[in-house]
GROMACS .gro file of C-alpha atoms in nm:
model
  279
    1MET     CA    1   3.995   2.756  -0.686
    2ARG     CA    2   4.101   2.682  -0.998
    3ILE     CA    3   4.086   3.024  -1.145
    4SER     CA    4   4.236   3.175  -0.847
    5PHE     CA    5   4.605   2.968  -0.939
    6LEU     CA    6   4.537   3.074  -1.323
    7LEU     CA    7   4.530   3.442  -1.196
    8LEU     CA    8   4.827   3.397  -0.918
    9VAL     CA    9   4.967   3.199  -1.199
   10SER     CA   10   4.958   3.430  -1.498
   11THR     CA   11   5.161   3.705  -1.359
   12LEU     CA   12   5.507   3.504  -1.442
   13LEU     CA   13   5.418   3.534  -1.725
   14VAL     CA   14   5.942   3.310  -3.318
   15SER     CA   15   6.182   3.151  -3.407
   16ALA     CA   16   6.297   2.794  -3.572
   17PRO     CA   17   6.368   2.514  -3.275
   18ALA     CA   18   6.707   2.507  -3.120
   19VAL     CA   19   6.938   2.322  -2.923
   20ALA     CA   20   7.125   2.434  -2.526
   21GLN     CA   21   7.357   2.663  -2.658
   22VAL     CA   22   7.637   2.478  -2.444
   23GLY     CA   23   7.904   2.730  -2.314
   24LEU     CA   24   7.682   3.011  -2.348
   25PRO     CA   25   7.690   3.257  -2.033
   26LEU     CA   26   7.319   3.216  -1.863
   27PRO     CA   27   7.132   3.546  -1.859
   28ASP     CA   28   7.084   3.760  -1.575
   29ILE     CA   29   6.703   3.656  -1.454
   30ARG     CA   30   6.524   3.952  -1.377
   31GLN     CA   31   6.647   4.093  -1.708
   32LEU     CA   32   6.535   3.788  -1.874
   33MET     CA   33   6.187   3.764  -1.663
   34GLN     CA   34   6.130   4.208  -1.825
   35GLN     CA   35   6.184   3.997  -2.192
   36VAL     CA   36   5.959   3.759  -2.110
   37GLN     CA   37   5.725   4.024  -1.981
   38GLU     CA   38   5.803   4.266  -2.314
   39HIS     CA   39   5.824   4.014  -2.564
   40GLN     CA   40   5.423   3.867  -2.489
   41ARG     CA   41   5.293   4.318  -2.489
   42GLN     CA   42   5.473   4.265  -2.875
   43LEU     CA   43   5.259   3.946  -2.899
   44ASP     CA   44   4.924   4.063  -2.787
   45THR     CA   45   4.794   4.209  -3.094
   46LEU     CA   46   4.861   3.925  -3.267
   47ARG     CA   47   4.675   3.668  -3.033
   48GLU     CA   48   4.339   3.886  -3.080
   49SER     CA   49   4.387   3.708  -3.419
   50TYR     CA   50   4.323   3.402  -3.282
   51THR     CA   51   4.044   3.151  -3.131
   52PHE     CA   52   4.114   2.771  -2.954
   53SER     CA   53   3.897   2.567  -2.805
   54ALA     CA   54   3.932   2.475  -2.372
   55MET     CA   55   3.842   2.170  -2.213
   56GLN     CA   56   3.786   2.165  -1.815
   57THR     CA   57   3.763   1.872  -1.640
   58VAL     CA   58   3.689   1.901  -1.248
   59GLN     CA   59   3.720   1.620  -1.023
   60ASP     CA   60   3.579   1.588  -0.685
   61LEU     CA   61   3.849   1.397  -0.418
   62ASP     CA   62   3.714   1.249  -0.101
   63ALA     CA   63   4.010   1.193   0.142
   64GLY     CA   64   4.166   0.884   0.074
   65GLY     CA   65   4.211   0.998  -0.285
   66ARG     CA   66   3.939   0.866  -0.544
   67VAL     CA   67   3.661   1.064  -0.754
   68THR     CA   68   3.293   1.140  -0.600
   69LYS     CA   69   3.238   1.390  -0.936
   70THR     CA   70   3.286   1.507  -1.234
   71GLU     CA   71   3.259   1.778  -1.442
   72THR     CA   72   3.346   1.911  -1.788
   73THR     CA   73   3.306   2.272  -1.932
   74GLU     CA   74   3.428   2.307  -2.275
   75ALA     CA   75   3.441   2.672  -2.374
   76GLU     CA   76   3.506   2.913  -2.638
   77ASP     CA   77   3.850   3.130  -2.649
   78PHE     CA   78   3.967   3.419  -2.761
   79PHE     CA   79   4.187   3.773  -2.712
   80VAL     CA   80   4.012   4.122  -2.654
   81ASN     CA   81   4.310   4.358  -2.544
   82GLY     CA   82   4.499   4.212  -2.423
   83HIS     CA   83   4.270   3.924  -2.230
   84VAL     CA   84   4.142   3.603  -2.275
   85ILE     CA   85   3.768   3.587  -2.249
   86GLU     CA   86   3.578   3.291  -2.238
   87ARG     CA   87   3.238   3.183  -2.350
   88LYS     CA   88   3.125   2.838  -2.221
   89VAL     CA   89   2.954   2.649  -2.489
   90LYS     CA   90   2.888   2.333  -2.345
   91LYS     CA   91   2.896   2.127  -2.045
   92ASN     CA   92   2.922   1.713  -1.925
   93GLY     CA   93   2.911   1.729  -2.237
   94LYS     CA   94   2.593   1.909  -2.369
   95ALA     CA   95   2.530   2.235  -2.498
   96LEU     CA   96   2.392   2.500  -2.342
   97ASN     CA   97   1.970   2.536  -2.274
   98ASP     CA   98   1.864   2.852  -2.450
   99ASN     CA   99   1.835   3.032  -2.154
  100ASP     CA  100   2.187   2.967  -1.992
  101GLN     CA  101   2.325   3.081  -2.335
  102ARG     CA  102   2.168   3.372  -2.322
  103LYS     CA  103   2.297   3.386  -1.969
  104GLU     CA  104   2.680   3.354  -2.094
  105THR     CA  105   2.663   3.596  -2.374
  106ASP     CA  106   2.523   3.852  -2.151
  107ARG     CA  107   2.854   3.780  -1.911
  108VAL     CA  108   3.078   3.726  -2.171
  109THR     CA  109   2.958   4.090  -2.339
  110LYS     CA  110   3.032   4.258  -2.020
  111LEU     CA  111   3.337   4.107  -1.980
  112VAL     CA  112   3.442   4.211  -2.324
  113GLU     CA  113   3.352   4.590  -2.256
  114LYS     CA  114   3.563   4.564  -1.944
  115ALA     CA  115   3.849   4.398  -2.122
  116GLU     CA  116   3.845   4.683  -2.384
  117LYS     CA  117   3.878   4.942  -2.080
  118THR     CA  118   4.083   4.737  -1.868
  119PRO     CA  119   4.525   4.847  -1.954
  120ARG     CA  120   4.750   4.512  -2.095
  121GLY     CA  121   4.851   4.365  -1.839
  122GLN     CA  122   4.678   4.409  -1.586
  123PRO     CA  123   4.375   4.134  -1.431
  124LEU     CA  124   3.990   4.167  -1.514
  125GLU     CA  125   3.967   4.000  -1.188
  126GLY     CA  126   4.184   3.937  -0.886
  127PRO     CA  127   4.438   4.061  -0.732
  128SER     CA  128   4.789   4.042  -0.920
  129VAL     CA  129   5.169   4.091  -0.864
  130SER     CA  130   5.438   4.256  -1.133
  131VAL     CA  131   5.715   4.022  -1.209
  132THR     CA  132   5.950   4.271  -1.103
  133ARG     CA  133   5.834   4.223  -0.755
  134LEU     CA  134   5.746   3.905  -0.791
  135LEU     CA  135   6.097   3.789  -0.784
  136ASP     CA  136   6.190   4.058  -0.462
  137ILE     CA  137   5.954   3.820  -0.324
  138MET     CA  138   6.133   3.479  -0.437
  139ASP     CA  139   6.476   3.374  -0.385
  140VAL     CA  140   6.616   3.190  -0.757
  141ARG     CA  141   6.777   2.981  -0.762
  142ASN     CA  142   6.987   2.635  -0.980
  143GLU     CA  143   6.969   2.851  -1.280
  144ARG     CA  144   7.014   2.607  -1.566
  145ARG     CA  145   7.021   2.515  -1.975
  146ALA     CA  146   6.768   2.238  -2.106
  147ASN     CA  147   6.576   2.142  -2.376
  148PHE     CA  148   6.304   2.127  -2.331
  149ARG     CA  149   6.088   1.952  -2.671
  150GLY     CA  150   6.299   2.023  -2.840
  151ARG     CA  151   6.444   2.421  -2.800
  152SER     CA  152   6.684   2.586  -2.547
  153THR     CA  153   6.576   2.664  -2.279
  154ILE     CA  154   6.649   2.936  -1.963
  155VAL     CA  155   6.491   2.669  -1.618
  156PHE     CA  156   6.548   2.814  -1.266
  157ASP     CA  157   6.423   2.720  -0.936
  158PHE     CA  158   6.211   2.987  -0.742
  159VAL     CA  159   6.067   2.985  -0.365
  160GLY     CA  160   5.920   3.278  -0.125
  161ARG     CA  161   6.136   3.380   0.088
  162LYS     CA  162   5.925   3.418   0.434
  163ASP     CA  163   6.109   3.749   0.542
  164ALA     CA  164   5.944   3.933   0.233
  165HIS     CA  165   5.716   4.231   0.317
  166THR     CA  166   5.419   4.224   0.115
  167HIS     CA  167   5.131   4.375   0.064
  168GLY     CA  168   4.797   4.210  -0.088
  169LEU     CA  169   4.683   3.846  -0.142
  170ALA     CA  170   4.870   3.754  -0.415
  171GLU     CA  171   5.197   3.886  -0.256
  172ASP     CA  172   5.076   3.804   0.007
  173ALA     CA  173   5.013   3.445  -0.137
  174SER     CA  174   5.393   3.420  -0.386
  175LYS     CA  175   5.550   3.380  -0.039
  176LYS     CA  176   5.393   3.017   0.044
  177LEU     CA  177   5.509   2.941  -0.316
  178GLN     CA  178   5.836   2.738  -0.451
  179GLY     CA  179   5.841   2.598  -0.853
  180THR     CA  180   6.075   2.611  -1.153
  181ILE     CA  181   6.015   2.758  -1.526
  182TRP     CA  182   6.098   2.698  -1.838
  183ILE     CA  183   6.185   3.025  -2.033
  184ASP     CA  184   6.222   2.917  -2.445
  185GLU     CA  185   6.533   3.113  -2.444
  186ALA     CA  186   6.476   3.158  -2.830
  187ASP     CA  187   6.157   3.325  -2.812
  188ARG     CA  188   6.192   3.449  -2.448
  189GLN     CA  189   5.801   3.274  -2.384
  190VAL     CA  190   5.690   3.103  -2.039
  191ALA     CA  191   5.728   2.699  -2.179
  192HIS     CA  192   5.649   2.499  -1.865
  193LEU     CA  193   5.608   2.644  -1.524
  194GLU     CA  194   5.503   2.422  -1.191
  195VAL     CA  195   5.457   2.567  -0.882
  196SER     CA  196   5.350   2.420  -0.544
  197PHE     CA  197   5.212   2.597  -0.233
  198VAL     CA  198   5.513   2.437   0.137
  199ASP     CA  199   5.242   2.666   0.315
  200ASN     CA  200   4.969   2.716   0.391
  201PHE     CA  201   4.816   3.020   0.270
  202HIS     CA  202   4.442   3.159   0.488
  203VAL     CA  203   4.287   3.410   0.299
  204ALA     CA  204   4.110   3.668   0.468
  205GLY     CA  205   4.306   3.489   0.811
  206GLY     CA  206   4.168   3.168   0.754
  207LEU     CA  207   3.791   3.275   0.777
  208PHE     CA  208   3.718   3.248   0.399
  209ALA     CA  209   3.967   2.951   0.285
  210ASN     CA  210   4.251   2.786   0.346
  211ILE     CA  211   4.428   2.687   0.072
  212GLN     CA  212   4.631   2.357   0.185
  213LYS     CA  213   5.044   2.281   0.145
  214GLY     CA  214   5.095   2.026  -0.121
  215SER     CA  215   4.817   2.207  -0.363
  216ASN     CA  216   5.003   2.244  -0.675
  217PHE     CA  217   4.969   2.331  -1.032
  218HIS     CA  218   5.145   2.279  -1.396
  219PHE     CA  219   5.084   2.520  -1.682
  220ASP     CA  220   5.213   2.504  -2.054
  221GLN     CA  221   5.233   2.658  -2.376
  222GLU     CA  222   5.353   2.603  -2.717
  223LEU     CA  223   5.407   2.786  -3.102
  224VAL     CA  224   5.170   2.779  -3.305
  225ASN     CA  225   5.175   2.782  -3.630
  226GLY     CA  226   5.543   2.915  -3.634
  227GLU     CA  227   5.399   3.244  -3.545
  228LEU     CA  228   5.372   3.255  -3.191
  229TRP     CA  229   5.262   3.151  -2.820
  230LEU     CA  230   4.982   3.012  -2.731
  231PRO     CA  231   4.863   2.807  -2.396
  232THR     CA  232   4.796   2.450  -2.489
  233GLY     CA  233   4.700   2.285  -2.080
  234ALA     CA  234   4.695   2.259  -1.767
  235GLU     CA  235   4.699   2.044  -1.461
  236GLY     CA  236   4.657   2.086  -1.077
  237THR     CA  237   4.517   1.990  -0.746
  238VAL     CA  238   4.343   2.202  -0.477
  239GLN     CA  239   4.329   2.085  -0.086
  240ALA     CA  240   4.163   2.392   0.070
  241ARG     CA  241   3.958   2.448   0.346
  242VAL     CA  242   3.676   2.690   0.253
  243LEU     CA  243   3.452   2.936   0.508
  244LEU     CA  244   3.561   2.702   0.828
  245LEU     CA  245   3.361   2.413   0.722
  246LYS     CA  246   3.426   2.267   0.361
  247ASN     CA  247   3.705   2.070   0.281
  248VAL     CA  248   3.754   2.030  -0.075
  249ARG     CA  249   3.984   1.857  -0.264
  250GLN     CA  250   3.956   1.852  -0.660
  251HIS     CA  251   4.209   1.774  -0.956
  252PHE     CA  252   4.186   1.987  -1.289
  253THR     CA  253   4.291   1.952  -1.631
  254GLU     CA  254   4.236   2.189  -1.921
  255ARG     CA  255   4.299   2.065  -2.293
  256ASP     CA  256   4.336   2.376  -2.492
  257TYR     CA  257   4.345   2.300  -2.914
  258ASP     CA  258   4.197   2.339  -3.231
  259TYR     CA  259   4.350   2.684  -3.307
  260LYS     CA  260   4.198   2.907  -3.533
  261ARG     CA  261   4.324   3.220  -3.740
  262PHE     CA  262   4.067   3.469  -3.823
  263ARG     CA  263   4.114   3.810  -4.013
  264VAL     CA  264   3.852   4.111  -3.995
  265GLU     CA  265   3.800   4.315  -4.360
  266THR     CA  266   3.630   4.643  -4.392
  267GLN     CA  267   3.495   4.738  -4.713
  268SER     CA  268   3.346   5.059  -4.715
  269LYS     CA  269   3.218   5.165  -4.403
  270ASP     CA  270   3.052   4.782  -4.338
  271ALA     CA  271   3.313   4.614  -4.083
  272LYS     CA  272   3.258   4.180  -4.134
  273ALA     CA  273   3.226   3.943  -3.846
  274PRO     CA  274   3.617   3.762  -3.794
  275ALA     CA  275   3.589   3.505  -4.043
  276PRO     CA  276   3.814   3.163  -4.106
  277ALA     CA  277   4.150   3.234  -4.269
  278VAL     CA  278   4.176   3.092  -4.600
  279LYS     CA  279   4.500   2.858  -4.612
   0.00000   0.00000   0.00000
């Protein structure tokens, strides 16, 4: 369920600190989001010079909201052809055993091969919807400027239009969402996003899953090394009924940290493996 949220929200998706530009006219939201998309494409190559660590915590909740089970996963993330690849290295604080390491290596190798063949901007897995199409489905309101972490941002609220004609899982789900997005005004990057389901969403007519009203998610990015924007964390709560049998209530958090830049050097015909950058 966490991955489905990330796939959906990712479709919504360097300079000195700035304060809100009071008095200046607000940009057209459609043009703004197209600029966000274009700026992200421009940074894709630079992102592939970075790795970072991710700590994910998933808590199962009972009907009263009490935690019944907690699982953690630690991973190393990197980018290939604009796509983020995640290699699991620990589960519940313990390093993977030899067998699990081999399975993870095989999985990551296949994912890298797929990423190399998948055009930038298209998801490796799951449904997607373009920013332009998303704005056709959403009503945008309450545009304003605000300072967010010391930088000027363009902020607007959005809510899915129930009367919008949609096709496919991602577009259908978008009609059930409402939220708020903060766009860094100088860099045209998503700084913060909050989104929630305002109605139940039935997957496969409810036979596969029913994501319940109130499920929510938020996502953060920050400027790293004064150079580019990278994810710093996410958090959300998902309530769903799966296969008409099981009620699932989960709270998840992700913390992204330890950003490292590496370089690939080539000598003669032999290419060296990525090495940490010299600072």
